Amino acid sequence: MKLLVTGGAGFIGSNFILYMMRQYPKAQIINMDALTYAGNLENLRSVEQENNYSFVKASITDKQAVDEIFSQGINVVVNFAAESHVDRSILEPDVFVNTNVLGTQVLLDAARKYGITKFVQVSTDEVYGSLGTTGLFSETTPLAPNSPYSASKAGGDLLVRAYHETYGLPVNITRCSNNYGPYQFPEKLIPLMISRALTDEPLPVYGDGLNIRDWLYVEDHCSAIDLVIHQGRSGEVYNIGGNNERTNIQIVNTILQQLGKPESLITYIEDRPGHDRRYGIDPAKITKELGWKPQHHFETGIQETIAWYLSHKDWWERIQSGAYLEYSARQYGSRLGESL
Ligand code: NAD
Ligand code: TDX
């Protein structure tokens, strides 16, 4: 397998590369990432010297760079590259459309030209919009995105679908619920609350704190994508989720309890515009068809995750100070002939 992972320096992409290198020591893995603020090569320090791993700094919107990489004989593509933060999409939608829609189309064109055997589009449950108090998202739930982020992800998904229907490209789309685990950028709920609680800063909870997310440990997402690469039926969508619905305030309280910090840190602030009330995934299709099962229980997974951020304080402090960007420049700047 010669695997192209786009967005491999981000949270899920870097966990996926580490997972695949453990599972398939003989696979060639190319990580292509534009190294936006969310890309952190420090996540991949443990594998950067391996012969079967390489890194290319490039944007998925750059046709020439993408063509050059595909011309090396890639056979599988997993597209993680995206702008991924809902709040940022509300402030700056254009970069979301550019990467998540147009960038996906650039990759699809190259995948077509070079005849790849599998294109996996890593998407999100947010494309389905918001649930009421009952029901779950299935693969046939109509798309109803509510934020510029989720609309741009839905746009990417529709192009992937169209390239399958029109050109017969062998694709799958995966739609996963909220991930948690090591290396998540500290702008997202769990690492943000942990890092702020540890420094006794107020914890900003949007609205009434009763919005519900369905949490999945990142490694369980990785194992699901691995199965989709190898066994996913061409053209199919697979929802991925572990049936772990929690309100945001439950998550924040769990973090406070484990860190021994007071509830007085919680500060309710104005709600996120267009804030989806509830997400919940029905994973019956991937469970039945591909035999996928999550290995991590939420109660232990969240404890381990909090412990990871506690023992990797230097990792998130280097992000907060911007020092992680210097590492990329030192590690790859000269090799790439540019200053990152
Ligand atoms: P992330 O923001 O941590 O990482 C995104 C990565 O993509 C970064 O390394 C960034 O540098 C890179 N990138 C951004 N624009 C690029 C471009 N134009 N070209 C190349 N690389 C670019 O995101 P994440 O949380 O790891 O999410 C990865 C994927 O999974 C995204 O597609 C996201 O929509 C999807 N997803 C995330 C979650 C979640 O809970 N985090 C859940 C479901 C789906
Ligand atoms: O400071 C905060 N306060 C707060 O109350 C932040 C950052 C979030 N929240 C709330 C908003 C959401 O209801 O917590 C919930 C989770 O927020 P995020 O971590 O921003 O995630 P979400 O908006 O649910 O989207 C995530 O899951 C689906 C990822 O960021 C997406 O990339 C993925 O597609």
Short mmCIF file of C-alpha atoms and ligand atoms in Angstrom, two decimals:
data_model
loop_
_atom_site.label_atom_id
_atom_site.label_comp_id
_atom_site.label_asym_id
_atom_site.label_seq_id
_atom_site.Cartn_x
_atom_site.Cartn_y
_atom_site.Cartn_z
CA MET A 1 0.00 0.00 0.00
CA LYS A 2 1.29 3.46 -0.94
CA LEU A 3 -0.92 5.69 1.16
CA LEU A 4 -1.33 9.42 0.84
CA VAL A 5 -2.63 11.01 4.06
CA THR A 6 -3.61 14.64 3.62
CA GLY A 7 -3.82 16.78 6.75
CA GLY A 8 -1.62 14.26 8.55
CA ALA A 9 -0.10 16.86 10.88
CA GLY A 10 -3.48 17.60 12.49
CA PHE A 11 -5.20 15.89 15.40
CA ILE A 12 -6.86 12.89 13.75
CA GLY A 13 -4.45 12.68 10.79
CA SER A 14 -1.39 12.34 13.04
CA ASN A 15 -3.13 9.74 15.22
CA PHE A 16 -4.05 7.90 12.00
CA ILE A 17 -0.47 7.89 10.67
CA LEU A 18 0.85 6.55 13.99
CA TYR A 19 -1.90 3.90 13.98
CA MET A 20 -1.27 2.80 10.37
CA MET A 21 2.49 2.62 10.87
CA ARG A 22 1.89 0.25 13.78
CA GLN A 23 -0.64 -1.83 11.85
CA TYR A 24 1.20 -1.95 8.48
CA PRO A 25 4.95 -1.64 9.01
CA LYS A 26 5.51 -2.27 5.29
CA ALA A 27 3.13 0.41 3.98
CA GLN A 28 4.62 3.57 2.44
CA ILE A 29 2.96 6.61 3.99
CA ILE A 30 3.18 10.10 2.55
CA ASN A 31 1.86 12.92 4.72
CA MET A 32 0.87 16.00 2.78
CA ASP A 33 -0.08 18.96 4.93
CA ALA A 34 -0.12 22.72 4.39
CA LEU A 35 0.85 23.26 8.06
CA THR A 36 -1.81 25.80 8.85
CA TYR A 37 -2.02 26.88 12.51
CA ALA A 38 -3.56 23.42 13.19
CA GLY A 39 -0.72 21.36 11.71
CA ASN A 40 1.87 20.26 14.25
CA LEU A 41 4.74 18.03 13.13
CA GLU A 42 5.76 17.47 16.74
CA ASN A 43 2.90 14.93 16.87
CA LEU A 44 4.89 12.75 14.45
CA ARG A 45 8.35 13.01 15.99
CA SER A 46 8.39 9.31 16.82
CA VAL A 47 8.12 8.27 13.15
CA GLU A 48 9.77 11.10 11.23
CA GLN A 49 13.03 9.15 10.74
CA GLU A 50 11.31 5.98 9.47
CA ASN A 51 12.11 5.04 5.86
CA ASN A 52 8.49 4.30 5.03
CA TYR A 53 7.24 7.74 6.17
CA SER A 54 7.70 11.04 4.36
CA PHE A 55 6.32 14.53 4.69
CA VAL A 56 5.50 17.08 2.01
CA LYS A 57 4.44 20.60 2.89
CA ALA A 58 1.77 21.50 0.35
CA SER A 59 -1.85 22.58 0.16
CA ILE A 60 -4.49 20.31 -1.31
CA THR A 61 -5.59 23.35 -3.32
CA ASP A 62 -2.22 23.44 -5.14
CA LYS A 63 -2.85 21.49 -8.36
CA GLN A 64 0.79 21.22 -9.35
CA ALA A 65 1.98 20.02 -5.95
CA VAL A 66 -0.88 17.51 -5.76
CA ASP A 67 -0.11 16.21 -9.25
CA GLU A 68 3.56 15.75 -8.37
CA ILE A 69 2.69 13.67 -5.30
CA PHE A 70 0.18 11.48 -7.14
CA SER A 71 2.69 10.89 -9.94
CA GLN A 72 4.79 8.93 -7.38
CA GLY A 73 2.33 6.04 -7.66
CA ILE A 74 -0.10 6.52 -4.79
CA ASN A 75 -2.84 3.87 -4.61
CA VAL A 76 -4.86 4.91 -1.52
CA VAL A 77 -5.80 8.45 -0.43
CA VAL A 78 -7.31 9.40 2.93
CA ASN A 79 -8.32 13.06 2.95
CA PHE A 80 -8.23 14.59 6.43
CA ALA A 81 -7.03 18.00 5.24
CA ALA A 82 -9.57 20.61 6.22
CA GLU A 83 -10.28 23.70 8.15
CA SER A 84 -12.02 22.04 11.07
CA HIS A 85 -13.12 24.57 13.69
CA VAL A 86 -16.75 25.74 13.61
CA ASP A 87 -16.08 29.01 15.48
CA ARG A 88 -13.37 30.00 13.00
CA SER A 89 -15.73 29.24 10.10
CA ILE A 90 -18.20 31.75 11.49
CA LEU A 91 -15.51 34.44 11.47
CA GLU A 92 -13.82 33.50 8.18
CA PRO A 93 -15.89 31.25 5.89
CA ASP A 94 -13.86 31.73 2.70
CA VAL A 95 -10.84 29.67 3.74
CA PHE A 96 -13.25 26.82 4.63
CA VAL A 97 -14.77 26.78 1.15
CA ASN A 98 -11.35 27.02 -0.41
CA THR A 99 -9.82 24.04 1.41
CA ASN A 100 -12.83 21.86 2.17
CA VAL A 101 -14.60 22.19 -1.19
CA LEU A 102 -12.07 23.31 -3.80
CA GLY A 103 -9.16 21.42 -2.27
CA THR A 104 -11.22 18.22 -2.24
CA GLN A 105 -11.97 18.70 -5.93
CA VAL A 106 -8.25 19.12 -6.74
CA LEU A 107 -7.55 15.81 -4.97
CA LEU A 108 -10.41 14.09 -6.78
CA ASP A 109 -9.11 15.21 -10.18
CA ALA A 110 -5.66 13.85 -9.39
CA ALA A 111 -7.14 10.60 -8.03
CA ARG A 112 -9.00 10.18 -11.30
CA LYS A 113 -6.02 11.01 -13.48
CA TYR A 114 -3.72 8.56 -11.69
CA GLY A 115 -6.29 5.76 -11.26
CA ILE A 116 -6.07 5.32 -7.49
CA THR A 117 -7.78 2.26 -6.02
CA LYS A 118 -9.44 3.96 -3.00
CA PHE A 119 -10.28 7.54 -2.03
CA VAL A 120 -11.57 7.97 1.52
CA GLN A 121 -13.13 11.33 2.34
CA VAL A 122 -13.06 11.92 6.11
CA SER A 123 -16.24 13.81 6.81
CA THR A 124 -18.33 14.65 9.83
CA ASP A 125 -21.75 14.07 11.37
CA GLU A 126 -22.20 17.86 11.31
CA VAL A 127 -23.25 17.67 7.63
CA TYR A 128 -26.58 16.20 8.85
CA GLY A 129 -27.38 19.29 10.92
CA SER A 130 -28.96 19.06 14.35
CA LEU A 131 -31.12 16.40 16.04
CA GLY A 132 -34.05 16.96 18.38
CA THR A 133 -34.23 15.01 21.62
CA THR A 134 -34.79 11.67 19.84
CA GLY A 135 -33.43 9.82 16.81
CA LEU A 136 -29.95 9.27 15.39
CA PHE A 137 -28.13 10.18 12.16
CA SER A 138 -28.08 7.34 9.64
CA GLU A 139 -26.33 7.38 6.26
CA THR A 140 -29.65 8.30 4.59
CA THR A 141 -30.40 11.29 6.83
CA PRO A 142 -30.69 14.33 4.51
CA LEU A 143 -27.78 16.76 4.58
CA ALA A 144 -28.73 19.98 6.41
CA PRO A 145 -25.53 21.77 7.46
CA ASN A 146 -25.90 24.82 9.71
CA SER A 147 -22.42 26.36 9.89
CA PRO A 148 -20.03 27.49 7.14
CA TYR A 149 -17.76 24.65 8.35
CA SER A 150 -20.37 21.92 7.98
CA ALA A 151 -21.66 23.40 4.71
CA SER A 152 -18.14 23.28 3.27
CA LYS A 153 -17.71 19.67 4.43
CA ALA A 154 -21.06 18.78 2.84
CA GLY A 155 -19.88 20.46 -0.39
CA GLY A 156 -16.75 18.30 -0.38
CA ASP A 157 -18.85 15.17 0.26
CA LEU A 158 -21.15 15.96 -2.67
CA LEU A 159 -18.19 16.27 -5.03
CA VAL A 160 -16.80 12.94 -3.81
CA ARG A 161 -20.18 11.33 -4.44
CA ALA A 162 -20.41 12.92 -7.90
CA TYR A 163 -16.94 11.68 -8.94
CA HIS A 164 -18.08 8.17 -8.06
CA GLU A 165 -21.38 8.44 -9.94
CA THR A 166 -19.94 10.26 -12.98
CA TYR A 167 -16.44 8.84 -13.37
CA GLY A 168 -16.66 5.61 -11.37
CA LEU A 169 -13.96 6.77 -8.90
CA PRO A 170 -13.66 4.19 -6.07
CA VAL A 171 -14.61 6.33 -3.10
CA ASN A 172 -15.97 6.12 0.43
CA ILE A 173 -17.19 8.88 2.68
CA THR A 174 -16.92 8.45 6.45
CA ARG A 175 -18.94 10.63 8.80
CA CYS A 176 -17.70 10.54 12.35
CA SER A 177 -18.92 12.15 15.55
CA ASN A 178 -16.74 14.30 17.85
CA ASN A 179 -13.32 12.80 18.47
CA TYR A 180 -11.26 13.12 21.63
CA GLY A 181 -7.78 11.94 22.61
CA PRO A 182 -4.10 12.96 22.44
CA TYR A 183 -2.88 15.75 20.13
CA GLN A 184 -6.19 17.61 19.76
CA PHE A 185 -5.59 21.30 19.13
CA PRO A 186 -6.47 23.24 22.29
CA GLU A 187 -9.17 25.31 20.60
CA LYS A 188 -11.63 22.38 20.76
CA LEU A 189 -13.86 21.77 23.79
CA ILE A 190 -11.96 19.07 25.72
CA PRO A 191 -8.32 20.25 25.39
CA LEU A 192 -9.43 23.89 25.74
CA MET A 193 -11.20 23.19 29.02
CA ILE A 194 -8.35 21.06 30.38
CA SER A 195 -5.67 23.63 29.59
CA ARG A 196 -7.72 26.53 30.96
CA ALA A 197 -8.71 24.64 34.12
CA LEU A 198 -5.07 23.78 34.81
CA THR A 199 -4.18 27.46 34.67
CA ASP A 200 -7.30 28.48 36.67
CA GLU A 201 -8.77 30.49 33.81
CA PRO A 202 -12.57 30.81 33.33
CA LEU A 203 -14.12 27.97 31.29
CA PRO A 204 -16.31 29.48 28.54
CA VAL A 205 -19.45 27.35 28.14
CA TYR A 206 -21.69 28.40 25.26
CA GLY A 207 -25.41 29.00 25.89
CA ASP A 208 -26.94 26.75 28.55
CA GLY A 209 -24.23 24.07 28.25
CA LEU A 210 -26.85 21.45 27.38
CA ASN A 211 -25.87 20.90 23.74
CA ILE A 212 -25.08 17.25 23.19
CA ARG A 213 -22.13 15.73 21.34
CA ASP A 214 -21.47 12.03 20.68
CA TRP A 215 -17.85 11.34 21.67
CA LEU A 216 -15.50 8.79 20.10
CA TYR A 217 -11.89 8.03 21.08
CA VAL A 218 -9.66 9.01 18.17
CA GLU A 219 -8.04 5.58 17.83
CA ASP A 220 -11.47 4.02 17.30
CA HIS A 221 -12.02 6.47 14.43
CA CYS A 222 -8.65 5.37 12.98
CA SER A 223 -9.56 1.67 13.13
CA ALA A 224 -12.85 2.41 11.38
CA ILE A 225 -11.07 4.22 8.52
CA ASP A 226 -8.62 1.32 8.23
CA LEU A 227 -11.57 -1.06 7.75
CA VAL A 228 -13.19 1.26 5.21
CA ILE A 229 -9.94 1.40 3.18
CA HIS A 230 -9.77 -2.38 3.01
CA GLN A 231 -13.40 -3.48 2.99
CA GLY A 232 -15.62 -0.47 2.30
CA ARG A 233 -17.98 -1.00 -0.63
CA SER A 234 -17.20 1.49 -3.37
CA GLY A 235 -19.46 4.55 -3.36
CA GLU A 236 -20.79 3.93 0.15
CA VAL A 237 -21.06 6.30 3.10
CA TYR A 238 -20.22 4.95 6.58
CA ASN A 239 -21.24 6.71 9.79
CA ILE A 240 -18.84 6.22 12.71
CA GLY A 241 -19.79 6.77 16.35
CA GLY A 242 -19.60 5.07 19.72
CA ASN A 243 -23.00 5.88 21.30
CA ASN A 244 -21.50 8.21 23.88
CA GLU A 245 -23.78 11.22 24.03
CA ARG A 246 -22.91 13.78 26.70
CA THR A 247 -23.95 17.38 27.33
CA ASN A 248 -21.11 19.89 27.21
CA ILE A 249 -21.56 20.69 30.88
CA GLN A 250 -21.17 17.00 31.77
CA ILE A 251 -17.84 16.99 29.93
CA VAL A 252 -16.67 20.17 31.66
CA ASN A 253 -17.67 18.82 35.08
CA THR A 254 -15.82 15.54 34.44
CA ILE A 255 -12.68 17.53 33.63
CA LEU A 256 -13.03 19.72 36.73
CA GLN A 257 -13.55 16.71 38.99
CA GLN A 258 -10.54 14.81 37.65
CA LEU A 259 -8.30 17.86 37.93
CA GLY A 260 -9.63 18.77 41.38
CA LYS A 261 -10.66 22.23 40.20
CA PRO A 262 -13.73 24.19 41.40
CA GLU A 263 -17.02 24.52 39.48
CA SER A 264 -16.73 28.28 40.02
CA LEU A 265 -14.40 28.32 36.98
CA ILE A 266 -17.42 27.63 34.73
CA THR A 267 -18.54 30.80 32.94
CA TYR A 268 -21.63 30.70 30.75
CA ILE A 269 -21.17 32.95 27.72
CA GLU A 270 -23.23 33.97 24.69
CA ASP A 271 -24.18 31.01 22.50
CA ARG A 272 -22.43 30.08 19.23
CA PRO A 273 -24.57 31.35 16.31
CA GLY A 274 -26.35 28.45 14.55
CA HIS A 275 -25.25 26.15 17.40
CA ASP A 276 -26.37 22.58 16.66
CA ARG A 277 -28.26 21.22 19.67
CA ARG A 278 -27.56 17.53 19.45
CA TYR A 279 -25.51 15.02 17.42
CA GLY A 280 -25.97 11.27 17.70
CA ILE A 281 -24.66 8.64 15.29
CA ASP A 282 -26.22 5.32 14.39
CA PRO A 283 -23.18 3.13 13.62
CA ALA A 284 -25.25 0.05 12.61
CA LYS A 285 -24.03 -0.03 8.99
CA ILE A 286 -20.26 -0.07 9.68
CA THR A 287 -20.83 -2.47 12.57
CA LYS A 288 -22.84 -4.93 10.47
CA GLU A 289 -21.04 -4.62 7.14
CA LEU A 290 -17.44 -4.22 8.26
CA GLY A 291 -17.52 -5.65 11.78
CA TRP A 292 -16.23 -2.41 13.35
CA LYS A 293 -16.43 -2.00 17.11
CA PRO A 294 -14.93 0.74 19.27
CA GLN A 295 -12.33 -0.56 21.74
CA HIS A 296 -12.44 2.35 24.19
CA HIS A 297 -15.14 3.05 26.75
CA PHE A 298 -15.88 6.72 27.23
CA GLU A 299 -15.43 6.72 31.01
CA THR A 300 -11.89 5.35 30.83
CA GLY A 301 -11.04 7.07 27.53
CA ILE A 302 -11.82 10.51 28.90
CA GLN A 303 -9.80 9.82 32.06
CA GLU A 304 -6.81 8.69 29.99
CA THR A 305 -7.17 11.73 27.77
CA ILE A 306 -7.21 14.15 30.70
CA ALA A 307 -4.16 12.34 32.09
CA TRP A 308 -2.42 12.67 28.69
CA TYR A 309 -2.88 16.46 28.64
CA LEU A 310 -1.66 16.62 32.24
CA SER A 311 1.51 14.74 31.38
CA HIS A 312 2.02 16.60 28.07
CA LYS A 313 1.72 20.12 29.38
CA ASP A 314 4.78 21.09 27.31
CA TRP A 315 2.93 19.97 24.13
CA TRP A 316 -0.01 22.36 24.55
CA GLU A 317 2.06 25.13 26.10
CA ARG A 318 4.25 25.11 22.98
CA ILE A 319 1.09 25.54 20.92
CA GLN A 320 -0.11 28.41 23.10
CA SER A 321 3.27 30.13 22.82
CA GLY A 322 3.65 29.40 19.07
CA ALA A 323 6.91 27.46 19.68
CA TYR A 324 5.59 24.41 17.79
CA LEU A 325 5.85 26.39 14.55
CA GLU A 326 9.57 26.87 15.12
CA TYR A 327 10.00 23.09 15.31
CA SER A 328 8.53 22.66 11.82
CA ALA A 329 10.84 25.30 10.45
CA ARG A 330 13.89 23.68 12.06
CA GLN A 331 12.93 20.16 11.10
CA TYR A 332 11.82 20.70 7.53
CA GLY A 333 12.69 24.28 6.54
CA SER A 334 16.09 23.57 5.03
CA ARG A 335 15.00 20.32 3.41
CA LEU A 336 12.09 22.06 1.75
CA GLY A 337 14.28 24.98 0.75
CA GLU A 338 11.98 27.49 2.36
CA SER A 339 11.29 29.02 5.69
CA LEU A 340 8.00 27.69 7.08
P1 NAD B 1 -7.26 19.58 12.55
O1 NAD B 1 -7.71 20.98 12.35
O2 NAD B 1 -6.62 19.18 13.84
O3 NAD B 1 -6.22 19.20 11.40
C1 NAD B 1 -6.40 19.58 10.06
C2 NAD B 1 -5.06 19.40 9.33
O4 NAD B 1 -5.27 19.75 7.96
C3 NAD B 1 -3.96 20.31 9.86
O5 NAD B 1 -2.75 19.58 9.99
C4 NAD B 1 -3.81 21.38 8.79
O6 NAD B 1 -2.51 21.91 8.67
C5 NAD B 1 -4.23 20.60 7.54
N1 NAD B 1 -4.72 21.46 6.46
C6 NAD B 1 -5.61 22.48 6.55
N2 NAD B 1 -5.80 23.03 5.34
C7 NAD B 1 -5.01 22.34 4.46
C8 NAD B 1 -4.79 22.42 3.06
N3 NAD B 1 -5.37 23.35 2.31
N4 NAD B 1 -3.94 21.53 2.49
C9 NAD B 1 -3.33 20.58 3.25
N5 NAD B 1 -3.48 20.47 4.58
C10 NAD B 1 -4.33 21.34 5.18
O7 NAD B 1 -8.53 18.69 12.24
P2 NAD B 1 -8.95 17.27 12.82
O8 NAD B 1 -9.77 17.45 14.02
O9 NAD B 1 -7.77 16.38 12.86
O10 NAD B 1 -9.94 16.79 11.65
C11 NAD B 1 -9.44 16.06 10.53
C12 NAD B 1 -10.58 15.75 9.60
O11 NAD B 1 -11.58 15.00 10.27
C13 NAD B 1 -11.28 16.99 9.05
O12 NAD B 1 -11.59 16.75 7.70
C14 NAD B 1 -12.54 17.11 9.89
O13 NAD B 1 -13.57 17.73 9.16
C15 NAD B 1 -12.84 15.65 10.16
N6 NAD B 1 -13.56 15.36 11.41
C16 NAD B 1 -13.10 15.82 12.62
C17 NAD B 1 -13.77 15.49 13.79
C18 NAD B 1 -13.30 15.94 15.14
O14 NAD B 1 -13.97 15.70 16.13
N7 NAD B 1 -12.12 16.57 15.27
C19 NAD B 1 -14.92 14.69 13.72
C20 NAD B 1 -15.37 14.26 12.47
C21 NAD B 1 -14.67 14.59 11.33
O1 TDX B 2 -15.18 27.23 24.24
C1 TDX B 2 -16.07 26.43 23.90
N1 TDX B 2 -17.22 26.35 24.62
C2 TDX B 2 -18.25 25.52 24.31
O2 TDX B 2 -19.28 25.50 25.01
C3 TDX B 2 -15.93 25.56 22.74
C4 TDX B 2 -14.69 25.61 21.89
C5 TDX B 2 -16.98 24.72 22.45
N2 TDX B 2 -18.10 24.71 23.18
C6 TDX B 2 -19.20 23.79 22.80
C7 TDX B 2 -19.66 23.92 21.37
C8 TDX B 2 -20.08 22.51 21.03
O3 TDX B 2 -21.43 22.29 21.43
O4 TDX B 2 -18.69 22.46 22.91
C9 TDX B 2 -19.17 21.62 21.86
C10 TDX B 2 -17.98 21.07 21.10
O5 TDX B 2 -17.37 22.15 20.43
P1 TDX B 2 -16.09 21.96 19.48
O6 TDX B 2 -15.01 21.30 20.25
O7 TDX B 2 -15.82 23.28 18.84
O8 TDX B 2 -16.63 20.87 18.44
P2 TDX B 2 -17.88 20.85 17.45
O9 TDX B 2 -18.34 22.20 17.12
O10 TDX B 2 -18.89 19.89 18.01
O11 TDX B 2 -17.17 20.22 16.15
C11 TDX B 2 -16.23 19.11 16.29
O12 TDX B 2 -16.83 17.89 16.00
C12 TDX B 2 -17.16 17.61 14.67
C13 TDX B 2 -15.01 19.32 15.41
O13 TDX B 2 -14.40 20.57 15.71
C14 TDX B 2 -15.35 19.21 13.97
O14 TDX B 2 -14.19 19.32 13.15
C15 TDX B 2 -16.01 17.89 13.72
O15 TDX B 2 -16.45 17.81 12.40
#
